[in-house]
XYZ file of C-alpha atoms in Angstrom:
674
model
C 177.885 154.887 165.305
C 176.003 154.364 168.558
C 173.305 156.814 169.556
C 174.365 159.865 171.548
C 172.015 158.569 174.204
C 173.449 155.060 174.372
C 173.418 153.540 177.860
C 176.452 154.537 179.909
C 177.168 151.005 181.105
C 174.841 148.090 180.439
C 175.523 144.862 182.391
C 177.859 143.246 179.831
C 179.693 146.524 179.275
C 180.103 146.863 183.042
C 181.935 143.534 183.178
C 184.384 144.825 180.568
C 184.931 148.086 182.484
C 185.619 146.220 185.722
C 188.090 143.962 183.882
C 189.926 147.000 182.430
C 190.326 148.459 185.948
C 191.599 145.118 187.231
C 194.218 144.942 184.464
C 195.418 148.488 185.223
C 195.812 147.672 188.904
C 197.597 144.366 188.233
C 199.960 145.649 185.511
C 200.739 149.194 186.618
C 200.120 148.962 190.384
C 198.289 152.299 190.431
C 196.610 152.538 193.850
C 193.613 154.591 192.676
C 192.109 154.240 189.212
C 188.716 154.918 187.699
C 186.876 154.966 184.370
C 184.477 157.839 183.764
C 182.114 157.605 180.769
C 180.638 160.605 178.992
C 176.911 161.255 179.337
C 176.319 163.595 176.425
C 172.708 164.266 177.437
C 173.898 166.033 180.598
C 177.438 166.892 179.349
C 178.869 165.129 182.396
C 181.358 162.393 183.247
C 180.045 159.516 185.371
C 182.246 157.128 187.360
C 181.271 153.645 186.178
C 184.204 151.512 187.388
C 186.934 152.085 189.976
C 189.446 150.576 192.398
C 190.952 152.148 195.491
C 187.943 154.366 196.300
C 185.097 153.787 198.676
C 181.951 152.893 196.713
C 179.731 155.187 198.739
C 182.041 158.114 197.954
C 181.717 157.577 194.199
C 177.985 156.750 194.198
C 176.213 159.292 191.969
C 179.557 161.112 191.496
C 179.524 163.234 188.320
C 181.862 165.844 186.862
C 180.830 168.594 184.449
C 182.945 168.231 181.299
C 185.176 171.262 180.785
C 184.172 172.977 184.012
C 185.222 170.654 186.852
C 188.281 168.648 187.795
C 191.291 167.300 185.989
C 189.112 164.724 184.200
C 186.676 167.439 183.120
C 189.559 169.347 181.505
C 190.761 166.182 179.718
C 187.234 165.501 178.448
C 186.980 169.009 177.012
C 190.441 169.184 175.404
C 190.662 165.459 174.482
C 194.323 165.111 175.478
C 196.198 163.654 178.480
C 196.905 165.744 181.583
C 199.498 164.951 184.266
C 199.387 166.917 187.542
C 202.525 166.137 189.655
C 201.100 167.913 192.723
C 197.327 168.218 192.762
C 197.331 170.659 195.668
C 198.932 173.215 193.387
C 196.359 172.744 190.620
C 193.005 174.548 191.091
C 191.268 172.069 188.801
C 191.710 169.208 191.253
C 188.600 168.075 193.163
C 189.613 167.103 196.686
C 187.888 164.613 198.919
C 187.690 161.609 196.645
C 191.020 160.094 197.726
C 194.139 161.217 199.570
C 195.807 161.826 196.238
C 198.889 163.985 195.687
C 199.436 163.380 191.949
C 196.969 162.553 189.163
C 197.173 161.356 185.562
C 194.114 161.382 183.270
C 193.932 160.311 179.602
C 190.966 160.488 177.226
C 189.168 157.429 175.858
C 188.735 158.305 172.188
C 187.431 156.757 168.976
C 188.830 159.192 166.436
C 187.636 162.515 167.824
C 184.607 161.009 169.548
C 184.955 161.061 173.334
C 183.979 157.823 175.069
C 185.191 158.888 178.503
C 188.311 159.377 180.636
C 190.734 156.949 182.289
C 192.029 158.434 185.555
C 194.746 157.246 187.998
C 195.949 158.834 191.255
C 198.761 158.304 193.706
C 199.374 159.435 197.278
C 202.913 160.432 196.250
C 203.940 163.707 194.658
C 205.347 163.263 191.137
C 204.401 159.601 191.100
C 204.060 159.362 187.307
C 206.562 159.675 184.482
C 206.353 160.583 180.807
C 206.580 156.859 180.106
C 203.487 156.308 182.261
C 201.647 158.929 180.207
C 202.561 157.229 176.925
C 201.749 153.720 178.147
C 198.440 154.716 179.732
C 197.476 156.685 176.607
C 198.167 153.659 174.434
C 196.229 151.429 176.825
C 193.342 153.944 176.778
C 193.171 153.770 172.969
C 192.749 149.999 173.104
C 190.279 150.220 175.968
C 188.202 152.823 174.083
C 187.819 150.467 171.127
C 186.754 147.612 173.421
C 184.249 149.810 175.281
C 182.897 151.209 172.032
C 182.366 147.714 170.592
C 180.756 146.486 173.801
C 178.328 149.403 173.762
C 177.531 148.734 170.097
C 176.742 145.148 171.027
C 174.527 146.288 173.906
C 172.701 148.670 171.580
C 171.985 145.912 169.071
C 170.893 143.580 171.858
C 168.567 146.261 173.103
C 167.068 146.817 169.654
C 166.420 143.090 169.395
C 164.757 143.115 172.808
C 162.599 146.051 171.723
C 161.341 144.227 168.635
C 160.694 141.131 170.718
C 158.791 143.196 173.261
C 156.620 144.889 170.613
C 155.751 141.499 169.161
C 154.986 139.949 172.550
C 152.865 142.827 173.820
C 151.005 143.096 170.492
C 150.285 139.378 170.591
C 148.990 139.621 174.154
C 146.800 142.583 173.235
C 145.368 140.737 170.251
C 144.506 137.741 172.434
C 142.474 139.397 175.196
C 140.417 142.436 176.106
C 140.626 141.703 179.828
C 142.869 144.366 181.416
C 143.181 142.358 184.623
C 144.786 139.593 182.577
C 146.714 141.759 180.095
C 148.416 144.338 182.342
C 150.366 141.872 184.559
C 151.578 140.044 181.452
C 152.641 143.344 179.878
C 154.717 144.600 182.830
C 156.408 141.208 183.124
C 157.256 141.294 179.406
C 158.703 144.818 179.684
C 160.868 143.911 182.679
C 161.959 140.578 181.206
C 163.094 142.096 177.898
C 165.004 145.046 179.406
C 165.884 143.847 182.902
C 164.463 146.959 184.525
C 164.597 147.216 188.316
C 160.856 147.894 188.578
C 157.947 148.346 186.136
C 154.389 149.369 186.875
C 151.257 150.543 185.070
C 148.924 152.985 186.782
C 145.446 153.917 185.514
C 143.497 157.115 186.097
C 140.368 155.911 187.852
C 139.761 158.944 190.081
C 139.701 162.648 189.114
C 142.739 163.515 191.254
C 144.557 160.174 191.646
C 146.268 157.533 189.558
C 146.148 153.911 190.792
C 148.651 151.089 190.242
C 147.052 148.090 188.478
C 150.115 145.963 187.634
C 153.794 145.777 188.632
C 156.869 143.605 188.120
C 160.158 143.747 189.989
C 162.363 142.253 192.656
C 160.535 141.486 195.931
C 162.219 144.385 197.751
C 161.096 146.829 195.039
C 157.408 145.909 194.923
C 154.751 148.388 195.979
C 151.727 147.493 198.137
C 148.595 146.549 196.205
C 146.397 149.565 195.502
C 149.366 151.985 195.525
C 148.270 155.364 194.209
C 149.749 158.772 193.463
C 148.050 162.162 193.438
C 147.940 164.018 190.138
C 150.823 166.520 190.049
C 152.790 164.730 192.792
C 156.222 163.285 191.966
C 157.397 162.265 188.521
C 154.401 159.945 188.035
C 151.913 162.584 189.101
C 153.589 165.216 186.916
C 153.331 162.991 183.830
C 149.673 162.329 184.676
C 149.102 166.078 184.949
C 150.992 167.223 181.836
C 150.572 164.182 179.578
C 154.280 164.430 178.656
C 157.064 161.850 179.051
C 159.741 162.412 181.715
C 163.232 160.841 181.515
C 165.165 161.271 184.770
C 168.525 159.529 184.382
C 169.621 160.809 187.816
C 166.619 161.104 190.128
C 168.750 162.721 192.845
C 168.989 165.794 190.600
C 165.289 165.920 189.669
C 163.243 168.005 192.132
C 160.047 166.271 191.015
C 161.236 162.875 192.234
C 159.500 161.528 195.347
C 161.741 158.831 196.826
C 159.871 155.579 197.414
C 162.557 152.941 196.771
C 166.044 153.586 198.105
C 167.821 151.786 195.228
C 166.180 153.770 192.419
C 168.753 155.816 190.454
C 166.861 156.548 187.212
C 163.204 156.735 186.226
C 161.274 156.843 182.940
C 157.558 157.602 182.905
C 155.346 157.822 179.784
C 151.646 158.733 179.527
C 148.907 156.461 178.182
C 146.628 158.815 176.232
C 143.606 158.590 173.956
C 143.756 161.871 172.083
C 144.085 164.457 174.854
C 142.499 162.226 177.477
C 144.957 160.684 179.960
C 144.147 157.039 180.725
C 147.219 156.142 182.784
C 151.033 155.910 182.792
C 153.787 153.331 182.353
C 156.577 153.876 184.883
C 159.947 152.080 184.878
C 162.815 152.494 187.333
C 166.460 151.403 187.341
C 169.046 150.981 190.053
C 171.747 152.331 187.685
C 172.403 155.907 186.649
C 171.892 156.856 183.000
C 169.882 153.717 182.269
C 167.381 155.195 179.804
C 167.915 156.476 176.303
C 165.800 157.655 173.395
C 165.006 154.107 172.296
C 163.663 153.268 175.775
C 161.401 156.293 175.579
C 160.249 155.572 172.035
C 159.419 151.935 172.687
C 157.446 152.657 175.850
C 155.556 155.467 174.127
C 154.668 153.050 171.330
C 153.433 150.456 173.812
C 151.524 153.164 175.694
C 149.742 154.015 172.442
C 148.757 150.363 172.043
C 147.515 150.249 175.629
C 145.349 153.306 175.011
C 143.523 151.459 172.234
C 143.175 148.323 174.355
C 141.764 150.297 177.307
C 139.284 151.971 174.977
C 138.281 148.591 173.512
C 137.937 147.176 177.004
C 135.517 149.968 177.908
C 133.443 149.300 174.787
C 133.548 145.625 175.621
C 132.201 146.274 179.110
C 129.409 148.534 177.873
C 128.334 146.020 175.244
C 128.484 143.219 177.775
C 125.985 145.037 179.980
C 123.652 145.425 177.021
C 124.169 141.784 176.188
C 123.032 140.651 179.619
C 119.737 142.467 179.087
C 119.183 141.212 175.548
C 120.048 137.664 176.502
C 116.886 137.343 178.594
C 114.823 138.282 175.521
C 116.372 136.046 172.899
C 117.418 132.851 174.671
C 114.376 131.082 173.231
C 115.341 131.788 169.605
C 116.554 128.796 167.591
C 118.578 131.149 165.379
C 122.067 132.232 166.378
C 122.051 135.819 167.615
C 125.440 137.473 168.069
C 126.860 140.946 168.575
C 130.370 142.253 167.951
C 132.164 145.473 168.838
C 133.771 147.854 166.356
C 136.922 145.736 166.363
C 134.950 142.724 165.194
C 135.237 140.856 168.510
C 132.242 138.848 169.685
C 130.546 140.182 172.805
C 127.255 138.240 172.791
C 126.531 134.582 171.992
C 122.981 133.263 172.287
C 121.698 129.801 173.149
C 120.809 129.399 169.486
C 124.410 130.197 168.519
C 125.610 127.605 171.009
C 123.318 124.983 169.443
C 124.301 125.801 165.843
C 128.058 126.283 166.267
C 128.679 123.885 169.158
C 130.660 126.471 171.173
C 129.718 127.667 174.631
C 129.831 131.461 175.219
C 133.038 131.353 177.267
C 134.795 129.692 174.315
C 134.071 132.483 171.845
C 133.434 135.795 173.616
C 136.265 138.229 172.915
C 137.390 136.332 169.825
C 137.276 137.956 166.370
C 134.093 137.050 164.482
C 136.320 136.613 161.430
C 137.706 133.425 163.035
C 134.425 131.648 162.269
C 134.083 132.609 158.619
C 135.258 129.863 156.282
C 136.774 132.569 154.079
C 138.242 134.307 157.127
C 138.975 137.994 157.405
C 138.238 138.668 153.721
C 134.617 137.549 154.145
C 134.254 139.462 157.417
C 135.449 142.656 155.722
C 133.000 142.097 152.846
C 130.077 141.752 155.269
C 131.128 144.868 157.202
C 131.446 146.840 153.970
C 127.866 145.882 153.047
C 126.705 146.890 156.522
C 128.437 150.272 156.382
C 126.973 150.955 152.939
C 123.402 149.793 153.600
C 123.073 149.957 157.386
C 121.609 146.440 157.397
C 121.629 143.279 155.288
C 119.133 140.439 154.955
C 119.469 136.745 154.079
C 123.062 136.806 152.850
C 124.442 133.285 152.424
C 127.633 132.758 154.451
C 129.763 129.717 155.351
C 130.972 129.367 158.945
C 133.209 127.011 160.884
C 131.588 125.280 163.845
C 133.268 123.285 166.552
C 135.625 120.539 165.366
C 135.794 122.272 161.981
C 132.161 121.528 161.180
C 131.128 123.509 158.101
C 127.904 125.469 158.595
C 125.905 127.012 155.762
C 123.851 129.924 157.048
C 121.604 132.792 156.077
C 122.853 135.967 157.768
C 120.832 139.064 158.556
C 122.736 141.851 160.275
C 122.500 145.487 161.307
C 124.754 148.141 162.779
C 124.351 149.008 166.453
C 124.391 152.723 167.214
C 124.502 154.901 170.318
C 122.201 157.828 171.072
C 124.380 160.159 169.020
C 124.201 157.912 165.975
C 127.748 156.611 166.335
C 128.361 152.982 165.424
C 129.141 150.873 168.485
C 129.120 147.433 166.917
C 127.003 145.021 164.910
C 124.133 142.568 165.461
C 123.893 139.314 163.520
C 121.030 136.802 163.228
C 122.226 133.533 161.731
C 119.857 130.843 160.449
C 121.290 127.403 159.828
C 120.543 126.228 156.267
C 123.196 123.504 156.233
C 120.832 120.615 155.491
C 119.337 122.442 152.526
C 122.758 123.464 151.199
C 124.183 119.991 151.670
C 121.408 118.476 149.564
C 121.942 121.089 146.866
C 125.709 120.652 146.935
C 125.386 116.887 146.721
C 123.475 117.257 143.477
C 125.962 119.809 142.118
C 128.944 117.823 143.371
C 127.727 114.651 141.715
C 127.668 116.383 138.349
C 130.939 118.176 139.048
C 132.692 114.958 140.031
C 131.506 113.315 136.858
C 132.873 116.253 134.845
C 136.168 116.260 136.753
C 136.432 112.504 136.296
C 136.000 112.833 132.548
C 138.471 115.726 132.432
C 141.034 113.853 134.539
C 140.727 110.804 132.303
C 141.206 113.007 129.251
C 144.254 114.738 130.778
C 145.751 111.402 131.757
C 145.164 110.042 128.269
C 146.138 113.170 126.340
C 149.226 114.167 128.345
C 150.442 111.579 130.806
C 150.204 108.559 128.475
C 152.024 110.235 125.587
C 154.667 111.463 127.987
C 155.205 107.935 129.263
C 155.449 106.623 125.697
C 157.927 109.338 124.743
C 159.936 108.646 127.882
C 160.097 104.892 127.123
C 161.174 105.462 123.500
C 163.861 107.912 124.551
C 165.263 105.317 126.941
C 165.290 102.735 124.106
C 167.018 105.144 121.737
C 169.584 106.125 124.345
C 170.720 102.475 124.621
C 171.466 102.101 120.900
C 175.045 101.921 119.749
C 176.497 104.419 117.357
C 174.920 107.549 118.867
C 177.206 110.515 118.959
C 177.915 112.156 122.360
C 175.898 115.158 121.228
C 172.858 112.955 120.392
C 173.163 111.192 123.739
C 173.229 114.570 125.484
C 170.083 115.666 123.629
C 168.274 112.464 124.608
C 169.314 112.949 128.245
C 167.963 116.505 128.199
C 164.662 115.331 126.688
C 164.332 112.581 129.331
C 165.004 115.073 132.121
C 162.395 117.521 130.783
C 159.781 114.761 130.514
C 160.364 113.812 134.163
C 160.050 117.506 135.013
C 156.676 117.702 133.189
C 155.452 114.570 134.988
C 156.410 116.100 138.325
C 154.626 119.366 137.481
C 151.433 117.504 136.504
C 151.551 115.403 139.673
C 152.050 118.500 141.874
C 149.125 120.275 140.178
C 146.906 117.214 140.739
C 147.965 117.009 144.402
C 147.337 120.710 144.944
C 143.985 120.968 143.119
C 142.238 117.869 144.442
C 141.035 117.231 147.977
C 143.301 114.926 149.943
C 141.803 111.565 150.803
C 143.973 110.140 153.556
C 144.160 106.402 154.090
C 144.911 106.265 157.791
C 146.588 103.132 159.073
C 149.195 102.035 161.571
C 152.465 103.763 160.604
C 156.026 103.769 161.965
C 157.503 107.264 161.514
C 161.123 106.034 161.640
C 160.384 103.473 158.929
C 158.804 106.195 156.767
C 161.846 108.442 157.209
C 164.162 105.607 156.186
C 162.090 104.676 153.110
C 162.033 108.313 151.998
C 165.846 108.373 152.190
C 165.999 105.309 149.947
C 163.792 107.133 147.420
C 166.402 109.904 147.048
C 169.489 107.702 147.462
C 170.641 108.294 143.862
C 170.586 112.067 144.371
C 172.458 111.731 147.653
C 175.178 109.592 146.078
C 175.402 111.874 143.057
C 176.362 114.811 145.296
C 178.222 112.611 147.824
C 176.036 113.972 150.628
C 176.534 112.498 154.083
C 173.359 111.533 155.966
C 173.109 111.599 159.762
C 170.146 109.728 161.300
C 169.069 110.346 164.877
C 165.840 108.377 165.275
C 164.306 108.117 168.741
C 163.613 104.579 169.889
C 160.225 103.212 170.963
C 158.172 105.975 169.297
C 154.431 105.190 169.401
C 152.876 104.231 166.042
C 150.754 106.862 164.305
C 147.476 106.709 162.469
C 148.708 108.208 159.230
C 148.764 107.877 155.461
C 152.203 106.369 154.881
C 152.237 107.223 151.176
C 151.477 110.872 151.822
C 154.108 111.153 154.556
C 156.640 109.564 152.185
C 155.729 112.361 149.772
C 156.300 114.957 152.519
C 159.748 113.786 153.612
C 161.099 112.865 150.166
C 160.144 116.386 149.049
C 161.940 117.926 152.040
C 165.007 115.745 151.346
C 165.064 116.820 147.685
C 164.810 120.489 148.660
C 167.741 120.007 151.039
C 169.811 118.225 148.367
C 169.153 121.035 145.868
C 170.212 123.623 148.471
C 173.557 121.918 149.187
C 176.726 121.634 147.170
C 178.853 118.530 146.857
C 179.763 116.718 150.106
C 176.989 118.437 152.039
C 175.502 117.122 155.263
C 171.851 116.101 155.752
C 170.608 115.484 159.290
C 167.299 113.691 159.930
C 165.999 113.203 163.465
C 162.827 112.097 165.225
C 161.784 112.664 168.812
C 158.819 112.629 171.160
C 157.704 115.991 172.523
C 155.221 116.744 175.284
C 153.199 119.930 175.022
C 150.057 121.591 176.421
C 147.933 119.962 173.685
C 149.362 116.498 174.278
C 152.376 114.537 173.009
C 153.559 114.736 169.418
C 156.261 113.244 167.187
C 158.711 115.876 165.915
C 160.816 115.265 162.789
C 163.664 117.634 161.879
C 165.286 117.765 158.431
C 168.427 119.941 158.468
C 170.881 120.775 155.696
C 174.031 122.904 155.648
C 173.183 124.537 152.333
C 172.794 128.136 151.289
C 169.879 128.854 153.635
C 166.688 130.880 153.112
C 166.725 134.707 153.379
C 164.454 136.109 156.090
C 162.373 137.941 153.476
C 161.450 134.594 151.840
C 160.592 132.509 154.912
C 157.030 133.800 155.303
C 156.060 132.944 151.717
C 157.850 129.682 150.930
C 154.637 127.701 151.612
C 152.496 129.953 149.362
C 151.189 128.345 146.143
C 153.328 128.950 143.042
C 156.043 130.773 144.976
C 159.463 129.563 143.857
C 162.976 130.903 143.359
C 163.918 128.096 140.984
C 163.492 128.447 137.255
C 162.423 124.776 136.961
C 159.992 124.702 139.884
C 156.207 125.050 140.097
C 156.144 126.493 143.597
C 153.694 123.766 144.676
C 156.038 121.282 146.352
C 156.109 122.893 149.802
C 152.465 123.945 149.439
C 151.466 120.294 149.019
C 153.792 119.298 151.891
C 152.099 121.789 154.211
C 148.682 120.631 153.043
C 149.471 116.984 153.832
C 150.974 117.796 157.262
C 147.988 119.937 158.266
C 145.580 117.253 156.981
C 147.230 114.979 159.574
C 146.548 117.631 162.246
C 150.212 118.619 162.366
C 152.361 121.691 161.790
C 155.460 122.477 159.733
C 157.930 125.229 160.598
C 161.170 126.449 159.094
C 164.206 128.175 160.549
C 167.316 129.185 158.644
C 170.519 131.172 158.724
C 171.635 132.153 155.213
C 174.963 130.570 154.373
C 174.789 128.160 157.332
C 171.741 125.913 157.518
C 168.016 125.357 156.957
C 165.866 123.232 159.273
C 162.296 122.084 158.581
C 160.491 120.820 161.675
C 157.341 118.682 161.253
C 155.141 118.020 164.312
C 152.516 115.259 164.140
C 150.140 114.948 167.115
C 149.749 111.656 168.949
C 146.156 112.364 169.999
C 145.025 109.754 167.476
C 148.001 107.443 168.027
C 147.287 103.720 168.070
C 147.323 102.408 171.588
C 147.085 105.890 173.165
């Protein structure tokens, strides 16, 4: 069931309402007709669609259910009412039209009131019992259509809310600069919900709140630097009380201070850190009843995120000022000296850090320090745990990523930074490059390790792979002999299949465990795709699967390892074949795509099989994850490893029961002839 605070008439629902009114006029020739929907928050009926009335007369027109008008009586009692002569009925509200008779029927889903369908005529006794029955039947059908349309709008809105949370969270994670973040945030809010106007105001003065970002139609925009006094209007009241205000009809809210003539509803939520007010998010609509509980909840959630970002931005600014002072003292150090705030974001980057890592300060400041650890966030958390426990650490060996994925071995000494009250404000790190020393040590260790691995690999190949090959050959010989019973032939076939399965498992383990050594050469992606199809041709014919090829012409050649890419696409083809039943359809396409990082070749492999549930899509590339009883869970892991080794990306999209599409992007930055 839709929420009791579902929007009265979202845009798509409004189209349906207008169409219902048109049908009534065309079929029944009623001169005046209107649809009034129930607003259960205010216990009122609102006119949302009409014909035969002047629009300005019905603007903001509302009727109290059960207390006003013929329609109010129908809404309360949930049954039709026909008034042959409205002048003799005290319930009639005059002034809307020159009506003499009125017929109103409820819009019901079971006993739930959706609204009221109302028609009027300038003639006395204009309607018959037949009209009552027909209009009641029509109202039942219309109620179902309106109810379904509102359900659809509610689901669309929920989807937009999730999309908005994700987008705003991603923006917040990417920057601490409020001047950059706030405009992006208001645009995202307006884009996802199609609000008339959105703005964020921050409390920068004791008695005023100042607009710092807005999004809306040109006629709705406020002048730059717009401000509102605390306690003045809806915005000022929220700033004063720290409580959300939902005004679905601003004309009835005494706190509203009219600024834009088209505003009909307003929602304002506070941005607070504890009890401290930092600002407000204010949205306005040019439609009555536009905001519901989900609007309020989502904006309050985003306001909570903004509060943390504003706080982080303040810490960032304070640390930056300290950084400017320290920088003059430590620029001569050959060691890398860095500082980070409590969120782990870098706020100082010395000349020594620039020399060791290869990054200039503007490339790293504001980024999480964890980005540079080879072991990522796990290593960063381990270091911070040591710092919290000991207060400082000395000469801890850590591996970092430098520019262009250069591996840096370093000795890290670090300490917590504290304010005058003893509170932790961040961390200081001094990083000494010991890469040359570590490389020499690792070369010695690696030489011995490679010798050991070589011996072990030879032993595995001799002890497992060779016997398997011998067994496989003998089984094939036995299977060709005459006189074998069908049961014996079946057993030999099973044994042969299991041996191939073991060989595949061993090969996948080798591919996963060893470092990839790519042999880059001139490669034609369309030729590779075709060869991979030939490799699985038997499987395709076995299931009678149709193959559709859509290869772009004149694609530039790549510098790639053809053998490895054959492994990638044959694996994707086999996965698709296993996902499809007989007479399935496999689509393979290639294209050239231009993007901000340069052109790339995009290959899509699409099947119409059973699809991948949403809960599985995030883990299908994880090692050893599989839903098949005969799988190792390494196939897609190795595929992803090969694609990324080529500097590319692999993505998956799927609709269970309909299709699965793997999309592989390979950059052309290293393309031959580029």
